[in-house]
Structures are given as structure tokens and as C-alpha cells.
Short mmCIF file of N, CA and C in Angstrom, two decimals:
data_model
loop_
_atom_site.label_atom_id
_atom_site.label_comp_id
_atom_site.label_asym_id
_atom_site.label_seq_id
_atom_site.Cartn_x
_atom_site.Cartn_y
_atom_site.Cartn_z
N UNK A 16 9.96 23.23 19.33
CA UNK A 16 11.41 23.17 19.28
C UNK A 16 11.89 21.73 19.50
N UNK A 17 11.50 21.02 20.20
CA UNK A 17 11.94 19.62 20.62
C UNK A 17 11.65 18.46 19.87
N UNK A 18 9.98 19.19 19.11
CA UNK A 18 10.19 18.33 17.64
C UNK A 18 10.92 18.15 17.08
N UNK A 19 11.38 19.78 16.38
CA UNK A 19 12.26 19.65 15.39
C UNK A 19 13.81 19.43 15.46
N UNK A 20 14.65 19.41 16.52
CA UNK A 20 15.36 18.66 17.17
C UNK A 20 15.16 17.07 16.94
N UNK A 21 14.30 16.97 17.51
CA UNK A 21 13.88 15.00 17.13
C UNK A 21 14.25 14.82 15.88
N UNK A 22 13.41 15.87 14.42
CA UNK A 22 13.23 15.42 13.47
C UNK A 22 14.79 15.58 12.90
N UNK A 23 15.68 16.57 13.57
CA UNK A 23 17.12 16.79 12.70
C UNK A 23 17.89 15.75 13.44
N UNK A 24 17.80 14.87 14.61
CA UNK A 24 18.13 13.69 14.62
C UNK A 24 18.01 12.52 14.17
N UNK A 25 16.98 12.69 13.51
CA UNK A 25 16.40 11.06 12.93
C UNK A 25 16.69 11.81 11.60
N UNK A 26 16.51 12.88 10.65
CA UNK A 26 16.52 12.73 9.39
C UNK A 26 17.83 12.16 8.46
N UNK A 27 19.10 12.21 9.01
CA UNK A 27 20.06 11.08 8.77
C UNK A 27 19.67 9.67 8.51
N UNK A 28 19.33 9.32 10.02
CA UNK A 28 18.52 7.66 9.69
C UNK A 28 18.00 7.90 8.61
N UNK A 29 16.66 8.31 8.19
CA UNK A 29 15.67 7.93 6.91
C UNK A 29 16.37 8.31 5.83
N UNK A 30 17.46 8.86 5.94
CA UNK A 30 17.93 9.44 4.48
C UNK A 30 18.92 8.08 4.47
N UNK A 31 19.57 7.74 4.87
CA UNK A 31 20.91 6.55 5.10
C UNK A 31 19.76 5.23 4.86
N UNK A 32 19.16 5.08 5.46
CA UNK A 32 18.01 3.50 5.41
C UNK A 32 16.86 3.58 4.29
N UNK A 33 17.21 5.00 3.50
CA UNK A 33 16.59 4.34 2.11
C UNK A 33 17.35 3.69 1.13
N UNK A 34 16.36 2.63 0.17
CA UNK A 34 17.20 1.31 -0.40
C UNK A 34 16.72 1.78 -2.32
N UNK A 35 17.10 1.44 -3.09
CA UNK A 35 16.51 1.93 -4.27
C UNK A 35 16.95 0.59 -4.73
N UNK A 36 15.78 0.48 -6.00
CA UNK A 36 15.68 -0.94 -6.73
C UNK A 36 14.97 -0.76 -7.70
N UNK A 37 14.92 -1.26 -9.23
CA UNK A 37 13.91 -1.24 -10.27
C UNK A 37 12.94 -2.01 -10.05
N UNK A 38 11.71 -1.79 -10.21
CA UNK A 38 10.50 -2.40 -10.05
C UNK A 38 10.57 -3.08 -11.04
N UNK A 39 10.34 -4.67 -11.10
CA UNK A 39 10.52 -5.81 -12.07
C UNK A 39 9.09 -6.56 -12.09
N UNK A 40 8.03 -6.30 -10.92
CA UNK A 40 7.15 -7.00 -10.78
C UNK A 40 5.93 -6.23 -10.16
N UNK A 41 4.79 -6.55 -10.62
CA UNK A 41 3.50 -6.16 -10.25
C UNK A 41 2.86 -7.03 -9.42
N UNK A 42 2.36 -7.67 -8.24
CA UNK A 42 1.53 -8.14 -7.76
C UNK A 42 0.51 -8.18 -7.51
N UNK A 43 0.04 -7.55 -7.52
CA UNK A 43 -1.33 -6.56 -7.15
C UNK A 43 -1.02 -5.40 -6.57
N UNK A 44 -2.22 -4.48 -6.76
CA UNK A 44 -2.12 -2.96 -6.43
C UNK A 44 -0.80 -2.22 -5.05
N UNK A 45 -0.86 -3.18 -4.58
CA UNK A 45 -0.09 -3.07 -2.91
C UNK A 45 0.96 -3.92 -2.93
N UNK A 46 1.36 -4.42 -3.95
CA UNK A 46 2.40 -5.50 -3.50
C UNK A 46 3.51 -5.88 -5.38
N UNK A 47 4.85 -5.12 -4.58
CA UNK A 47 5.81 -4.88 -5.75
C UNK A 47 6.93 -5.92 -5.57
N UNK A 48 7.46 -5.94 -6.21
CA UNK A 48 9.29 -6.33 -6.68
C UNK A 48 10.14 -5.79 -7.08
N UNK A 49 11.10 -5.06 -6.56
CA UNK A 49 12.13 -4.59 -6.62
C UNK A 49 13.49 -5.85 -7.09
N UNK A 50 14.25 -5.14 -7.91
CA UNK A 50 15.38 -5.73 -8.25
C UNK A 50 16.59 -4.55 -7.52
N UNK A 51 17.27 -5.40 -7.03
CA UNK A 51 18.57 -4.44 -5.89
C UNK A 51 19.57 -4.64 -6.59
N UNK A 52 21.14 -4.26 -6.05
CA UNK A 52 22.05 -4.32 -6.46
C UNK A 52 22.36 -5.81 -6.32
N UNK A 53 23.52 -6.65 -7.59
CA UNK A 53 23.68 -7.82 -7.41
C UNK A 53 22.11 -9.13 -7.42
N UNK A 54 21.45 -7.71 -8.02
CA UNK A 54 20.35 -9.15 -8.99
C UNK A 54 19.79 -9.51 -8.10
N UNK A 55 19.41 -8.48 -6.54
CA UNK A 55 18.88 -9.77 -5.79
C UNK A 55 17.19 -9.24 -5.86
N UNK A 56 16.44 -10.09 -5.28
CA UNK A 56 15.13 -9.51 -5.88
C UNK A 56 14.66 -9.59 -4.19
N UNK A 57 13.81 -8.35 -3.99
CA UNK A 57 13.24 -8.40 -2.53
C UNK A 57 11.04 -8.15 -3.20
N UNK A 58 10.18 -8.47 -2.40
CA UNK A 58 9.29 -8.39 -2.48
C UNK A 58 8.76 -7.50 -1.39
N UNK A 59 8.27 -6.20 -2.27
CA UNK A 59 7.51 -5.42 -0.98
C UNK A 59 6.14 -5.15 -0.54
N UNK A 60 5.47 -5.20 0.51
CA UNK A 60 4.14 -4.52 0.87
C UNK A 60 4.19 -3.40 0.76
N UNK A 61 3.23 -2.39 0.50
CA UNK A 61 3.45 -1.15 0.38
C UNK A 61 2.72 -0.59 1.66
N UNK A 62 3.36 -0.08 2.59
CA UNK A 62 2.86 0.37 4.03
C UNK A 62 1.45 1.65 3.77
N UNK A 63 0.92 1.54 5.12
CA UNK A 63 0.02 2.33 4.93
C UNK A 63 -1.24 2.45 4.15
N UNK A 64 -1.18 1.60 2.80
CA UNK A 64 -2.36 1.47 2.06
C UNK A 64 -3.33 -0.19 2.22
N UNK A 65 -4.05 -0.43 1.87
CA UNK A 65 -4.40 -1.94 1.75
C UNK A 65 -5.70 -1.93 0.32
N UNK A 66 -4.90 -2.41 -1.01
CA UNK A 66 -5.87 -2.25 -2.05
C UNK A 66 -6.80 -3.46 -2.38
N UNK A 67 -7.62 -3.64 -3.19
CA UNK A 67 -8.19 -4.40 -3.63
C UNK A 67 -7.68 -5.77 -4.02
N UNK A 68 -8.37 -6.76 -3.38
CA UNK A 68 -7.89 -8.34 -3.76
C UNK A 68 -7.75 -8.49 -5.09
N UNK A 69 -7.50 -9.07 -5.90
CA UNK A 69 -7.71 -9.66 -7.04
C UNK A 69 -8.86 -9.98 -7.43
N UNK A 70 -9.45 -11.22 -7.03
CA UNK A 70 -10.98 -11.33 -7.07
C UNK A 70 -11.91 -10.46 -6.51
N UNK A 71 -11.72 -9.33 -6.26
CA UNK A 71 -12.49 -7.93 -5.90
C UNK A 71 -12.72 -7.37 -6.85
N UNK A 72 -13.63 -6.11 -6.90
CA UNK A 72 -13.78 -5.23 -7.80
C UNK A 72 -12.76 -4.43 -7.52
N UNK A 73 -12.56 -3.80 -8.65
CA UNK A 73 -11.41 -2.65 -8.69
C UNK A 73 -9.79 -3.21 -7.99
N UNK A 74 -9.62 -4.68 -7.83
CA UNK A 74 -8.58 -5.50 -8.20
C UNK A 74 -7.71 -4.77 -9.17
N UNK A 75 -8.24 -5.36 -10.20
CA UNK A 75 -7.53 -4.96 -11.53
C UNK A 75 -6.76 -3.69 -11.81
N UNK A 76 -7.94 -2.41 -11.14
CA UNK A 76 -7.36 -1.52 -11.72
C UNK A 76 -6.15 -1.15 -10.66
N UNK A 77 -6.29 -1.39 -9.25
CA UNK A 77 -5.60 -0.84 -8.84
C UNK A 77 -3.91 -1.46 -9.32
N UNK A 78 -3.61 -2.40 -9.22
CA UNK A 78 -2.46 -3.42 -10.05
C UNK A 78 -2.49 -2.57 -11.34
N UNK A 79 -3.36 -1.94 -12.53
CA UNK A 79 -2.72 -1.36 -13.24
C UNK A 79 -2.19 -0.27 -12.82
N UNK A 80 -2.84 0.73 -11.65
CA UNK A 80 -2.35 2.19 -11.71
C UNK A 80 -0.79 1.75 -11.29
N UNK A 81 -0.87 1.12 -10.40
CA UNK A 81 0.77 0.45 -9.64
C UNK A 81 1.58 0.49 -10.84
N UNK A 82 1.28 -0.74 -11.89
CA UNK A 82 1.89 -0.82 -12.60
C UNK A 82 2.64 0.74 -13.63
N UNK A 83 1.24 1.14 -13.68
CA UNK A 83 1.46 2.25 -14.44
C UNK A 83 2.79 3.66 -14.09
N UNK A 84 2.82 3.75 -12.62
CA UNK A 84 3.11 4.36 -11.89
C UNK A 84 4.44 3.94 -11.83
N UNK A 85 4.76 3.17 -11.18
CA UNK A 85 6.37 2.43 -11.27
C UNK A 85 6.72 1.40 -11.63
N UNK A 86 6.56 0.96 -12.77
CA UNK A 86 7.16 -0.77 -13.52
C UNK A 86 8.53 -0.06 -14.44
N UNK A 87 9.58 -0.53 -14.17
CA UNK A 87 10.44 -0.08 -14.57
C UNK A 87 11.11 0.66 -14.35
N UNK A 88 10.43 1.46 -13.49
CA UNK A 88 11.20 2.57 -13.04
C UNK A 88 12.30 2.12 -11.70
N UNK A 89 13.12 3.50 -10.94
CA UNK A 89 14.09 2.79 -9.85
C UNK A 89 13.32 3.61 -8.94
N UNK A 90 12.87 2.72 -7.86
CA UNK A 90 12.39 3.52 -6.48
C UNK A 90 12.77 3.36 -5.24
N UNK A 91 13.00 4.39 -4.57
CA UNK A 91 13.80 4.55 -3.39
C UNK A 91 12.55 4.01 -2.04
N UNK A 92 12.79 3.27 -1.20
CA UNK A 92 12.02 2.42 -0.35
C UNK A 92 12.64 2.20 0.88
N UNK A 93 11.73 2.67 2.39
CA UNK A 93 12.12 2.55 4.03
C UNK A 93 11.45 1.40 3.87
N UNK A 94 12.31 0.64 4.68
CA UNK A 94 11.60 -0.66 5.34
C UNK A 94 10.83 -0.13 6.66
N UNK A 95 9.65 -0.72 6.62
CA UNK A 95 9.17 -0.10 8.22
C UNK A 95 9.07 -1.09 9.17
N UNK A 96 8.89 -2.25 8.12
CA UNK A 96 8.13 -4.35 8.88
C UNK A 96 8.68 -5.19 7.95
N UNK A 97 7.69 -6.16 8.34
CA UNK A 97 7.74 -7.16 7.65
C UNK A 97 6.40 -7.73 8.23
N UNK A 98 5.28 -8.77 6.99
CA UNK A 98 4.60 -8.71 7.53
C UNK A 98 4.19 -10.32 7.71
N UNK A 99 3.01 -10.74 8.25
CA UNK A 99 3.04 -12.60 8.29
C UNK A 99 3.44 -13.31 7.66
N UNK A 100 3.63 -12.77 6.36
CA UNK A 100 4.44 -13.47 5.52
C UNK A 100 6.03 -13.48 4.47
N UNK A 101 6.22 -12.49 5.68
CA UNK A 101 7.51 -12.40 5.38
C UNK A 101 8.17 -11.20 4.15
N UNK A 102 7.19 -10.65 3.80
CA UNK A 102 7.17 -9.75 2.77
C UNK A 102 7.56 -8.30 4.19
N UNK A 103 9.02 -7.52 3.17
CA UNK A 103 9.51 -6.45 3.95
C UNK A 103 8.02 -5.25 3.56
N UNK A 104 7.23 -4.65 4.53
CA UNK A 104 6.55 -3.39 4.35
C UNK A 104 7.29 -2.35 4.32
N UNK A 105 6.69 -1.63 3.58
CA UNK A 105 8.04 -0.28 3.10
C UNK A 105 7.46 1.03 2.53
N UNK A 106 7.89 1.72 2.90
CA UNK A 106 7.08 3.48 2.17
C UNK A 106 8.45 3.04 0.92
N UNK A 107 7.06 3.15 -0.47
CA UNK A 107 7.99 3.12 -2.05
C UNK A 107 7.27 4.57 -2.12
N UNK A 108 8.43 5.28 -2.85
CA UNK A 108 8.63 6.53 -3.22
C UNK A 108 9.46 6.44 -4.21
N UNK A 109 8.84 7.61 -5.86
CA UNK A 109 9.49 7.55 -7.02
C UNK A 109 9.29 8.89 -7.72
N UNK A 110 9.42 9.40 -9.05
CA UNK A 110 9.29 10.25 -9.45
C UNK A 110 9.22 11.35 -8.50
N UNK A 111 11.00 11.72 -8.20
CA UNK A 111 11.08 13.08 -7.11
C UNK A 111 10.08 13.19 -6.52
N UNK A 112 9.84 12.11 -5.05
CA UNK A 112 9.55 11.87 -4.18
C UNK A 112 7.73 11.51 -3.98
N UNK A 113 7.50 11.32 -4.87
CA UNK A 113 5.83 11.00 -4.76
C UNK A 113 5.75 9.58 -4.14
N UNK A 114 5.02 9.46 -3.17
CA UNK A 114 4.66 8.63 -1.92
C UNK A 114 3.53 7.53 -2.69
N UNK A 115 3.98 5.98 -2.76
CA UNK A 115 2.90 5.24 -3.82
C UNK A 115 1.58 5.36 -2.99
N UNK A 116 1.56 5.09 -1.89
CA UNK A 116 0.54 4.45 -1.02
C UNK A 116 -0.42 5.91 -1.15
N UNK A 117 0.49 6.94 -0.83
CA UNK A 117 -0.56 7.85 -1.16
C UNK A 117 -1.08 8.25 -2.53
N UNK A 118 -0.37 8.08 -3.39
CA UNK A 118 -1.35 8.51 -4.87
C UNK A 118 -2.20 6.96 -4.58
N UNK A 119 -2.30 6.19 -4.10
CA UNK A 119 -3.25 4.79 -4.40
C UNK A 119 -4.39 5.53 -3.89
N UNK A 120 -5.08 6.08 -2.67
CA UNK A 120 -5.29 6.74 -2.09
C UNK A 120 -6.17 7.67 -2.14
N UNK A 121 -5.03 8.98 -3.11
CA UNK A 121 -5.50 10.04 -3.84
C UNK A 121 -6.79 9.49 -4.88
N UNK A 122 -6.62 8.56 -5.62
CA UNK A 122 -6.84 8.54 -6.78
C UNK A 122 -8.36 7.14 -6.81
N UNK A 123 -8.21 6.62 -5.33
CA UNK A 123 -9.30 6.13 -5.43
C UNK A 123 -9.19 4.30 -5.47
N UNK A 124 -7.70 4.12 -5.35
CA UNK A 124 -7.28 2.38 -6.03
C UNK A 124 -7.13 1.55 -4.70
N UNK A 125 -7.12 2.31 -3.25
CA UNK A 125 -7.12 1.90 -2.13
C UNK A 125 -7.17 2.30 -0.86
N UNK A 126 -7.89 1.65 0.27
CA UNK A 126 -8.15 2.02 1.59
C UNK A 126 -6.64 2.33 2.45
N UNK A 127 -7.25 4.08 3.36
CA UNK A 127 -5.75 4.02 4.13
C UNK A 127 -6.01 2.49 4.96
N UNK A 128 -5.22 2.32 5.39
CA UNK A 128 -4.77 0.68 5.91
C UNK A 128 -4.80 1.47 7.91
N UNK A 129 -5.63 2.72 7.87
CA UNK A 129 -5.68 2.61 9.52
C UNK A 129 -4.69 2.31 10.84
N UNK A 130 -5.63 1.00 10.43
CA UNK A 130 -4.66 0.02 12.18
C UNK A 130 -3.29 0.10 12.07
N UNK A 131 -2.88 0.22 10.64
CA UNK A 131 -1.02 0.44 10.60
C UNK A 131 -0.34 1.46 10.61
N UNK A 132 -1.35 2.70 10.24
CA UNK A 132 -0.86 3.59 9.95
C UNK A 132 -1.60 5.15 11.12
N UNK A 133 -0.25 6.08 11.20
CA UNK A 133 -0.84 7.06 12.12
C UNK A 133 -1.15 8.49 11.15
N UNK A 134 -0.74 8.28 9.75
CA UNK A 134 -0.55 9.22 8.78
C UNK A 134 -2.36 10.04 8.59
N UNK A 135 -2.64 10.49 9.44
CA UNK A 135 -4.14 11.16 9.28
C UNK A 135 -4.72 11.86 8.21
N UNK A 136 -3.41 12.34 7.37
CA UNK A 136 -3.37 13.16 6.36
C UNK A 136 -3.97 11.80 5.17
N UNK A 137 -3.61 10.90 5.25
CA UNK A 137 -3.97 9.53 4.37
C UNK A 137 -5.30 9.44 4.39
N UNK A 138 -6.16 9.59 5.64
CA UNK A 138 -7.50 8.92 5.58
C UNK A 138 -8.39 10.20 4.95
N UNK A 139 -7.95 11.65 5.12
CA UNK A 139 -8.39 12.36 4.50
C UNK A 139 -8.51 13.11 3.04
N UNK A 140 -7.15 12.32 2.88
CA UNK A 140 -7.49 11.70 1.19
C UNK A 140 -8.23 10.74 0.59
N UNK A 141 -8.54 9.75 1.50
CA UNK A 141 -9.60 8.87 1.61
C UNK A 141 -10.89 9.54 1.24
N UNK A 142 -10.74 9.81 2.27
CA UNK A 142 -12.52 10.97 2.34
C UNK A 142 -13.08 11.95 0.96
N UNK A 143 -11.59 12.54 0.66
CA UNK A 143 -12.25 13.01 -0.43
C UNK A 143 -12.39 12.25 -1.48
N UNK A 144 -11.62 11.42 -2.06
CA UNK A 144 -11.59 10.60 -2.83
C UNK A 144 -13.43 9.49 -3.05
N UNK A 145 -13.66 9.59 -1.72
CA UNK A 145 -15.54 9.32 -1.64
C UNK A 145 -16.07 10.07 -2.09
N UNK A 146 -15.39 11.24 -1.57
CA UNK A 146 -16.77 12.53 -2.15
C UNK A 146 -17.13 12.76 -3.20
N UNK A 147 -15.68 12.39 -3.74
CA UNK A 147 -15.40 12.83 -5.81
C UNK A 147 -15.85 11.63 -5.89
N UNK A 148 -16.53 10.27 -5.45
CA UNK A 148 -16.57 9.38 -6.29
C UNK A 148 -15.41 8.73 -7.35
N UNK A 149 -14.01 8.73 -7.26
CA UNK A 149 -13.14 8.04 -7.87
C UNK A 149 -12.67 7.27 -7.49
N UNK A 150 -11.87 6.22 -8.58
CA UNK A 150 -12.12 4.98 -8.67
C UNK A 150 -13.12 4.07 -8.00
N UNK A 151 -12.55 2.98 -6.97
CA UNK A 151 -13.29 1.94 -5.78
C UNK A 151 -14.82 2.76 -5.50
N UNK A 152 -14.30 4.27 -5.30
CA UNK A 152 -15.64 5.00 -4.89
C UNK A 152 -16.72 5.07 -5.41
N UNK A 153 -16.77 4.72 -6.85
CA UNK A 153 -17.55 4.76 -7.63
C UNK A 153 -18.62 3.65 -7.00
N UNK A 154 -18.49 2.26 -6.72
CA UNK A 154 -18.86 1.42 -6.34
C UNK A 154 -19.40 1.87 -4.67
N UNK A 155 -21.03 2.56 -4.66
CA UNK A 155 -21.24 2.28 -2.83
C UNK A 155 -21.08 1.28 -1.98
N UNK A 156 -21.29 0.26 -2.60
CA UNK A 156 -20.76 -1.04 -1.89
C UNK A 156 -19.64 -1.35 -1.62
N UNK A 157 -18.68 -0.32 -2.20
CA UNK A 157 -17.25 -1.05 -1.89
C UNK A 157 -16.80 -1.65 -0.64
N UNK A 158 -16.19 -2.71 -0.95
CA UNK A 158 -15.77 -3.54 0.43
C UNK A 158 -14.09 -3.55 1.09
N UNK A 159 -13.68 -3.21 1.71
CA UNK A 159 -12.67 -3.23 2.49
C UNK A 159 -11.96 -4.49 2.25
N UNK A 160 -10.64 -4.62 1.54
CA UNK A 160 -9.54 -5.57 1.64
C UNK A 160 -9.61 -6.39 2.76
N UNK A 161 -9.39 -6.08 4.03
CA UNK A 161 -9.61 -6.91 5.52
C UNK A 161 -10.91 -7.39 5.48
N UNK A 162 -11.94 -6.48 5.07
CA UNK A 162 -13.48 -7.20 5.18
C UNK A 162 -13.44 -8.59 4.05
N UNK A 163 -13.00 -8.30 2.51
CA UNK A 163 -13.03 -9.13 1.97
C UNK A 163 -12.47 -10.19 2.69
N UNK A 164 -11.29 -10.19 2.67
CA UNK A 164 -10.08 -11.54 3.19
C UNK A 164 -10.60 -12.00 4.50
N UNK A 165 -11.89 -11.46 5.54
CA UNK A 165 -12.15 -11.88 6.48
C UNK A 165 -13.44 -13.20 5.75
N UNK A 166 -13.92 -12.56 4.88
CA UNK A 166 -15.25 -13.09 4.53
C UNK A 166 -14.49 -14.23 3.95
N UNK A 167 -13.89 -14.04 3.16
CA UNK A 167 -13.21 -15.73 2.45
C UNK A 167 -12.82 -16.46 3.19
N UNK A 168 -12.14 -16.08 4.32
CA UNK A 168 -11.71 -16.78 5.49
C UNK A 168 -12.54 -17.45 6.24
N UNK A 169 -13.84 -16.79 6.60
CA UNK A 169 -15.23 -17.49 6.97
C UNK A 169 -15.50 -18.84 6.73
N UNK A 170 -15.73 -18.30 4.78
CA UNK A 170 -16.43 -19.16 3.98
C UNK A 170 -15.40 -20.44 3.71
N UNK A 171 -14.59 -20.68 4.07
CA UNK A 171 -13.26 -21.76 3.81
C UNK A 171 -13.31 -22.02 4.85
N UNK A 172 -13.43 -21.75 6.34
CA UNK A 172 -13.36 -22.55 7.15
C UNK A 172 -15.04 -23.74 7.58
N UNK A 173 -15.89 -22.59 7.08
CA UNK A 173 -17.26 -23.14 6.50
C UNK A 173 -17.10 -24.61 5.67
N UNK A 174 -16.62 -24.22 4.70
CA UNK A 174 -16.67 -25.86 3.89
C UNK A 174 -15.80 -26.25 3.94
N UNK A 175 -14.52 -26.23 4.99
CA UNK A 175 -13.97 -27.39 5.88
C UNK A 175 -14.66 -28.10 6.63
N UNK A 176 -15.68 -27.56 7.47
CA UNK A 176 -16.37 -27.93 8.89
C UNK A 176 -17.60 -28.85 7.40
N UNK A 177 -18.36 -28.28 6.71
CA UNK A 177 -18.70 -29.38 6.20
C UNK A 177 -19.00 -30.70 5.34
#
């Protein structure tokens, strides 16, 4: 009972603090552009997921499914952060209400993002998404976004030092 109390107090907030904008830009798999009212352009992280670098495997595809999924279209978006670099993190949601981070997810184009997220239901789409072997999964080696970006980080401070 005291949940759902909580939840009919806050569901105003999330309904009032969503923002909608046409997606104008692809960045990679996890990372969009929205165009707002008055032309202004905001850049978002997509909360909860963390996909493939660019110079990674399965880079590419995940930036196409993104693309595929919402370029053009108008999607309704919570700010949740902002993150080191200034980019607002945000649950993007489109096509009567489908959650991006989770079809990334579903479908194999990216790791739940964990440490940010408490959504449990995410990592167990994860899981299956191993089992079926789709997309990233296909690859046993696949490497973790944070693992990658840690390892480059290594290797650059490496051939600074010599």
C-alpha cells in the first residue's frame, strides 16, 4: 500500500518532466541528439545501458540499431544526470512507449550499465540475450565498454610515461 501511494505521488512528476525532441543525430549506439522546441539541440546519454565503443566490435552495429530505431523520429526523454561530460543522461522512450536502453539490451547491442542502474529486470535481459547468443553475444570474448575505455586509458597513459 505505501508503495503505491509513493508511486501515485511521484507519477505526476515523471509524466510533467518528460521532454520530447526529434532525434537529428546518431553518436554511437548510447549517445543521441535531440532537436527541442526553438531549434535548440540537447545531446543525450542513454541511462542504464553502456554500448560498444566505436573502435570495438559490434560498435557499428549497435549505432545502426539506434539509428534504426529512432532517427527521425520524436522521443519523449527523463533527465535522470548528467554525466562528466556534461551530456544530460536520460531514459529515451519512443514508439508508444518502448524503453531504448532496453531494446539495446534485448537485442544484444549493449551491456546493462549496472553501477548506474537498479533496473534488475535489465541485466536479465542481458542474460538471456547470452544464452540466445545475439548480437555482441555472438562474440565470447566480448568486452565490456568500461573494460574497453579502461584498457585505452592504460595504454595512453603507457606511452605518455614513455
Amino acid at each position: 500500500m505505501k508503495r503505491l501511494m509513493i508511486v501515485c505521488l511521484l507519477f505526476p512528476l515523471l509524466v510533467f518532466s518528460q521532454t520530447s525532441g526529434r532525434v537529428i543525430k546518431i553518436s554511437d549506439g548510447d549517445t543521441i541528439t535531440v532537436l527541442l522546441e526553438g531549434n535548440q539541440q540537447k545531446k543525450l546519454r542513454l541511462a542504464e545501458v553502456d554500448c560498444p565503443e566505436k573502435g570495438q566490435a559490434f560498435g557499428k552495429n549497435a549505432k545502426q540499431f539506434t539509428s534504426d530505431q529512432v532517427y527521425g523520429k520524436t522521443v519523449n526523454f527523463i533527465e535522470t544526470d548528467k554525466d562528466r561530460y556534461g551530456r544530460s543522461i536520460a531514459m529515451v522512450y519512443y514508439d508508444n512507449g518502448k524503453y531504448l536502453s532496453r531494446e539495446l539490451i534485448k537485442k544484444g547491442f549493449g551491456w546493462w550499465y549496472f553501477p548506474f542502474s537498479k533496473d534488475t529486470s535489465l541485466g536479465k535481459l542481458q542474460k538471456n540475450a547470452q544464452y540466445r547468443k545475439v548480437g555482441l553475444w555472438h562474440d565470447v570474448h566480448a568486452v565490456a565498454p568500461w573494460e574497453y575505455r579502461k584498457i585505452k586509458r592504460e595504454l595512453r597513459n603507457k606511452n605518455r610515461r614513455l
